[in-house]
Amino acid sequence: MRTGQEYLAALSDGRDIRVDGRRVENVALDPAFAGVAQTTAALYDQALSSGSRLLDPETGRHLIYAIPRTREVSDARRTALEEWSEATHGFIGRGADHVSGLLAGFASKPELFHDIERPHSGKVVEFHEYAASRSLWITNAIVPPQANPADPASHVKPVEVVDEGAEGIIVDGAQMLASGGAVADELFVTCVRPLAPGEERRALSFVVPLNAPGLRLISRRPYATLGTSFDYPLAARFDESDAMVTFDQVLIPWERVFLVGNRAGLQAQFFDTAAHQLGNIQAIIRLAAKLRFITGLASLAAKANGREKSESVRNAVADISMIATTIEAFVESAYARAGVDDVGVVRPDGQFLYAALGMQTDVYPRAIKLLGELVGGGVIQLPASSADLLEPDERASMQRLMGSGENGLDERVKLFKLVWDAVGTEFAGRHVQYERFYSGSPAVVKNYAHRNYPFAQAETRVQEFLAGYGVEDGPRD
């Protein structure tokens, strides 16, 4: 298990990260990424701290990489995921605790990745061991870039294999949405959507270091640079950034290639193993932590305004708390009804996991809407920055506008700056959009839920009821 300082040092590896028209010289120190890098470093140190429950007592490795073959290991892994999520209040979505679950699922069923024509590929067990033993943060880019299919002159090119040889495969093209890519160690690349016949060159599954020659990440505008950590407390600490990824003739060594040219294998790697469930239970645990945080914000904001006894305000806070409780209940149920699959892996129950993923698209935006309505214009009238509180004349004016004898001016502004970063800033808007499309389009996510609901049992109950009466039981003269 590495230290936070070792993680930060590993980021200085020559990776090609671009933002605002410049190449980042040192990711760990650059204002665009330093906040989330420091937050992640603290997570590694937390895992090493005395009494931490995040490490396997036998191996000393982080439990997020554990393959849960017993209920005890499954519960221990859940605890590790919950502790990680609580430390970030659910605002880092693609941290090291996500793809680690995918890799654990892959490694639990290595035969699925066996390729007769390429026996030197598909080494998922070996790579899982490599990543777990180094505590790597591997994020993913699994969505092809958006393109206009009616434009024959389009230059958009999803990543594809262009050659293969003794060393590995050569890939070229682009992917989108590498969340956390700038500050991760490596990048897992595949295509999450089913591919059509003729798209075999795009049927890829591999992991690549972020400093691989020919690999470039172009980051969206960083929200961490908008102001001080007092004025943008969430963005300054948790903006994991998102990036477009381009591959210019990048060599992927065979030991990092899981699948190539296998269209059916892309879906099988997720759904014929425990990978999709082990990876996405993190998303629901994280969402539960995030909603608890939003509930706490709502409650404190109501008290700060002296409105906590108002029935309408209490109802609004209760609505947010019920959303949070619903997601927590899904997590509890997914583990309470966990089952063992065909290779002995304990999987969170799909019915409750995918119901939660299906609701994720709606519940977080609704919670943020409720919080925004609760605080009203109070979060818009805030001073531009903490500097306004340090200037005596301005401070005197601010006392007349926002002064509080109970909490003090500084604490009141501090609280509502935090609320604003949750409901109104670019960081806030990104998180609403992120949760809305976390697992793809709502139709795709609801299809997961449909596949995992026991409709046969529900139908049987109705059919048994129907069988208990007939036409002869109708009205009689």
Short mmCIF file of N, CA and C in Angstrom, two decimals, residues 21-92:
data_model
loop_
_atom_site.label_atom_id
_atom_site.label_comp_id
_atom_site.label_asym_id
_atom_site.label_seq_id
_atom_site.Cartn_x
_atom_site.Cartn_y
_atom_site.Cartn_z
N GLY A 21 -5.12 25.45 -23.60
CA GLY A 21 -4.12 25.70 -24.62
C GLY A 21 -2.68 25.50 -24.21
N ARG A 22 -2.45 24.84 -23.09
CA ARG A 22 -1.08 24.61 -22.62
C ARG A 22 -0.90 23.17 -22.17
N ARG A 23 0.35 22.74 -22.17
CA ARG A 23 0.65 21.42 -21.63
C ARG A 23 1.03 21.56 -20.16
N VAL A 24 0.42 20.75 -19.32
CA VAL A 24 0.66 20.81 -17.88
C VAL A 24 2.04 20.24 -17.58
N GLU A 25 2.84 21.01 -16.86
CA GLU A 25 4.19 20.57 -16.55
C GLU A 25 4.23 19.58 -15.39
N ASN A 26 3.48 19.88 -14.34
CA ASN A 26 3.47 19.01 -13.17
C ASN A 26 2.03 18.91 -12.66
N VAL A 27 1.39 17.79 -12.92
CA VAL A 27 -0.03 17.64 -12.60
C VAL A 27 -0.28 17.82 -11.11
N ALA A 28 0.59 17.30 -10.26
CA ALA A 28 0.37 17.34 -8.82
C ALA A 28 0.43 18.75 -8.26
N LEU A 29 1.11 19.67 -8.98
CA LEU A 29 1.27 21.03 -8.50
C LEU A 29 0.43 22.03 -9.27
N ASP A 30 -0.08 21.66 -10.42
CA ASP A 30 -0.84 22.59 -11.25
C ASP A 30 -2.16 22.95 -10.57
N PRO A 31 -2.52 24.24 -10.53
CA PRO A 31 -3.76 24.65 -9.85
C PRO A 31 -5.01 23.95 -10.37
N ALA A 32 -4.99 23.51 -11.62
CA ALA A 32 -6.17 22.84 -12.19
C ALA A 32 -6.42 21.48 -11.55
N PHE A 33 -5.37 20.83 -11.06
CA PHE A 33 -5.50 19.45 -10.59
C PHE A 33 -4.95 19.20 -9.19
N ALA A 34 -4.28 20.19 -8.62
CA ALA A 34 -3.62 19.97 -7.34
C ALA A 34 -4.60 19.64 -6.22
N GLY A 35 -5.80 20.24 -6.26
CA GLY A 35 -6.77 20.01 -5.18
C GLY A 35 -7.20 18.56 -5.10
N VAL A 36 -7.63 18.00 -6.21
CA VAL A 36 -8.09 16.61 -6.19
C VAL A 36 -6.92 15.66 -5.99
N ALA A 37 -5.74 16.03 -6.47
CA ALA A 37 -4.56 15.19 -6.23
C ALA A 37 -4.24 15.12 -4.75
N GLN A 38 -4.31 16.25 -4.06
CA GLN A 38 -4.06 16.26 -2.62
C GLN A 38 -5.14 15.48 -1.87
N THR A 39 -6.38 15.61 -2.32
CA THR A 39 -7.47 14.85 -1.70
C THR A 39 -7.22 13.36 -1.83
N THR A 40 -6.80 12.93 -3.02
CA THR A 40 -6.52 11.52 -3.24
C THR A 40 -5.33 11.05 -2.42
N ALA A 41 -4.30 11.87 -2.33
CA ALA A 41 -3.14 11.51 -1.52
C ALA A 41 -3.57 11.28 -0.06
N ALA A 42 -4.48 12.12 0.40
CA ALA A 42 -4.98 11.96 1.77
C ALA A 42 -5.73 10.64 1.94
N LEU A 43 -6.42 10.19 0.88
CA LEU A 43 -7.13 8.91 0.95
C LEU A 43 -6.15 7.75 1.10
N TYR A 44 -5.03 7.81 0.38
CA TYR A 44 -4.03 6.76 0.53
C TYR A 44 -3.45 6.77 1.94
N ASP A 45 -3.16 7.96 2.46
CA ASP A 45 -2.62 8.04 3.82
C ASP A 45 -3.65 7.58 4.86
N GLN A 46 -4.91 7.88 4.59
CA GLN A 46 -5.96 7.43 5.50
C GLN A 46 -6.01 5.91 5.57
N ALA A 47 -5.81 5.27 4.41
CA ALA A 47 -5.83 3.81 4.38
C ALA A 47 -4.68 3.22 5.18
N LEU A 48 -3.59 3.94 5.25
CA LEU A 48 -2.42 3.45 5.98
C LEU A 48 -2.45 3.80 7.46
N SER A 49 -3.37 4.68 7.83
CA SER A 49 -3.39 5.16 9.21
C SER A 49 -3.75 4.06 10.19
N SER A 50 -3.38 4.26 11.40
CA SER A 50 -3.63 3.27 12.45
C SER A 50 -5.13 3.01 12.61
N GLY A 51 -5.49 1.76 12.62
CA GLY A 51 -6.88 1.39 12.84
C GLY A 51 -7.75 1.45 11.61
N SER A 52 -7.17 1.72 10.44
CA SER A 52 -7.97 1.78 9.22
C SER A 52 -8.55 0.42 8.89
N ARG A 53 -9.78 0.45 8.38
CA ARG A 53 -10.44 -0.79 7.97
C ARG A 53 -10.35 -1.01 6.47
N LEU A 54 -9.50 -0.23 5.80
CA LEU A 54 -9.46 -0.27 4.34
C LEU A 54 -8.51 -1.31 3.78
N LEU A 55 -7.68 -1.93 4.63
CA LEU A 55 -6.66 -2.84 4.15
C LEU A 55 -6.96 -4.28 4.52
N ASP A 56 -6.60 -5.18 3.61
CA ASP A 56 -6.69 -6.61 3.88
C ASP A 56 -5.65 -6.95 4.94
N PRO A 57 -6.07 -7.52 6.08
CA PRO A 57 -5.12 -7.79 7.15
C PRO A 57 -4.04 -8.81 6.77
N GLU A 58 -4.32 -9.64 5.77
CA GLU A 58 -3.35 -10.66 5.38
C GLU A 58 -2.34 -10.13 4.36
N THR A 59 -2.82 -9.36 3.39
CA THR A 59 -1.94 -8.91 2.31
C THR A 59 -1.47 -7.47 2.47
N GLY A 60 -2.18 -6.67 3.27
CA GLY A 60 -1.85 -5.27 3.39
C GLY A 60 -2.32 -4.43 2.22
N ARG A 61 -3.07 -5.02 1.31
CA ARG A 61 -3.56 -4.32 0.13
C ARG A 61 -4.92 -3.69 0.38
N HIS A 62 -5.22 -2.69 -0.43
CA HIS A 62 -6.50 -2.01 -0.29
C HIS A 62 -7.64 -2.96 -0.66
N LEU A 63 -8.67 -2.98 0.16
CA LEU A 63 -9.79 -3.91 -0.05
C LEU A 63 -10.64 -3.58 -1.27
N ILE A 64 -10.46 -2.39 -1.87
CA ILE A 64 -11.24 -2.08 -3.06
C ILE A 64 -10.88 -3.01 -4.20
N TYR A 65 -9.71 -3.65 -4.14
CA TYR A 65 -9.29 -4.59 -5.19
C TYR A 65 -9.66 -6.04 -4.87
N ALA A 66 -10.23 -6.28 -3.69
CA ALA A 66 -10.50 -7.65 -3.27
C ALA A 66 -11.55 -8.32 -4.14
N ILE A 67 -11.35 -9.60 -4.43
CA ILE A 67 -12.37 -10.43 -5.09
C ILE A 67 -13.18 -11.09 -3.98
N PRO A 68 -14.44 -10.70 -3.79
CA PRO A 68 -15.21 -11.19 -2.63
C PRO A 68 -15.74 -12.61 -2.84
N ARG A 69 -15.00 -13.57 -2.36
CA ARG A 69 -15.43 -14.97 -2.49
C ARG A 69 -16.11 -15.49 -1.23
N THR A 70 -16.19 -14.66 -0.21
CA THR A 70 -16.94 -15.00 1.00
C THR A 70 -17.76 -13.77 1.41
N ARG A 71 -18.77 -14.00 2.24
CA ARG A 71 -19.57 -12.89 2.74
C ARG A 71 -18.72 -11.94 3.57
N GLU A 72 -17.76 -12.49 4.30
CA GLU A 72 -16.91 -11.66 5.15
C GLU A 72 -16.09 -10.69 4.30
N VAL A 73 -15.51 -11.20 3.21
CA VAL A 73 -14.72 -10.33 2.34
C VAL A 73 -15.61 -9.32 1.64
N SER A 74 -16.81 -9.74 1.23
CA SER A 74 -17.75 -8.83 0.60
C SER A 74 -18.11 -7.68 1.54
N ASP A 75 -18.38 -8.01 2.81
CA ASP A 75 -18.72 -6.98 3.78
C ASP A 75 -17.54 -6.06 4.07
N ALA A 76 -16.34 -6.64 4.11
CA ALA A 76 -15.14 -5.83 4.35
C ALA A 76 -14.90 -4.88 3.18
N ARG A 77 -15.11 -5.37 1.98
CA ARG A 77 -14.95 -4.52 0.80
C ARG A 77 -15.99 -3.41 0.81
N ARG A 78 -17.20 -3.73 1.22
CA ARG A 78 -18.24 -2.70 1.32
C ARG A 78 -17.81 -1.61 2.29
N THR A 79 -17.27 -2.00 3.43
CA THR A 79 -16.81 -1.03 4.42
C THR A 79 -15.74 -0.12 3.83
N ALA A 80 -14.83 -0.71 3.07
CA ALA A 80 -13.77 0.09 2.44
C ALA A 80 -14.36 1.09 1.45
N LEU A 81 -15.33 0.64 0.65
CA LEU A 81 -15.98 1.54 -0.30
C LEU A 81 -16.71 2.66 0.41
N GLU A 82 -17.39 2.33 1.51
CA GLU A 82 -18.13 3.34 2.25
C GLU A 82 -17.19 4.36 2.89
N GLU A 83 -16.09 3.90 3.42
CA GLU A 83 -15.17 4.83 4.08
C GLU A 83 -14.54 5.77 3.05
N TRP A 84 -14.21 5.24 1.87
CA TRP A 84 -13.65 6.07 0.80
C TRP A 84 -14.68 7.12 0.37
N SER A 85 -15.93 6.68 0.20
CA SER A 85 -16.98 7.60 -0.25
C SER A 85 -17.28 8.67 0.79
N GLU A 86 -17.29 8.29 2.06
CA GLU A 86 -17.55 9.27 3.11
C GLU A 86 -16.45 10.33 3.16
N ALA A 87 -15.21 9.91 2.89
CA ALA A 87 -14.10 10.85 2.95
C ALA A 87 -14.19 11.91 1.87
N THR A 88 -14.82 11.59 0.75
CA THR A 88 -14.97 12.55 -0.35
C THR A 88 -16.41 13.03 -0.48
N HIS A 89 -17.27 12.61 0.44
CA HIS A 89 -18.70 12.97 0.43
C HIS A 89 -19.35 12.62 -0.91
N GLY A 90 -18.79 11.61 -1.58
CA GLY A 90 -19.38 11.12 -2.83
C GLY A 90 -19.10 11.98 -4.04
N PHE A 91 -18.22 12.97 -3.94
CA PHE A 91 -18.01 13.89 -5.05
C PHE A 91 -16.89 13.48 -6.01
N ILE A 92 -16.20 12.38 -5.73
CA ILE A 92 -15.23 11.84 -6.69
C ILE A 92 -15.82 10.54 -7.22
#
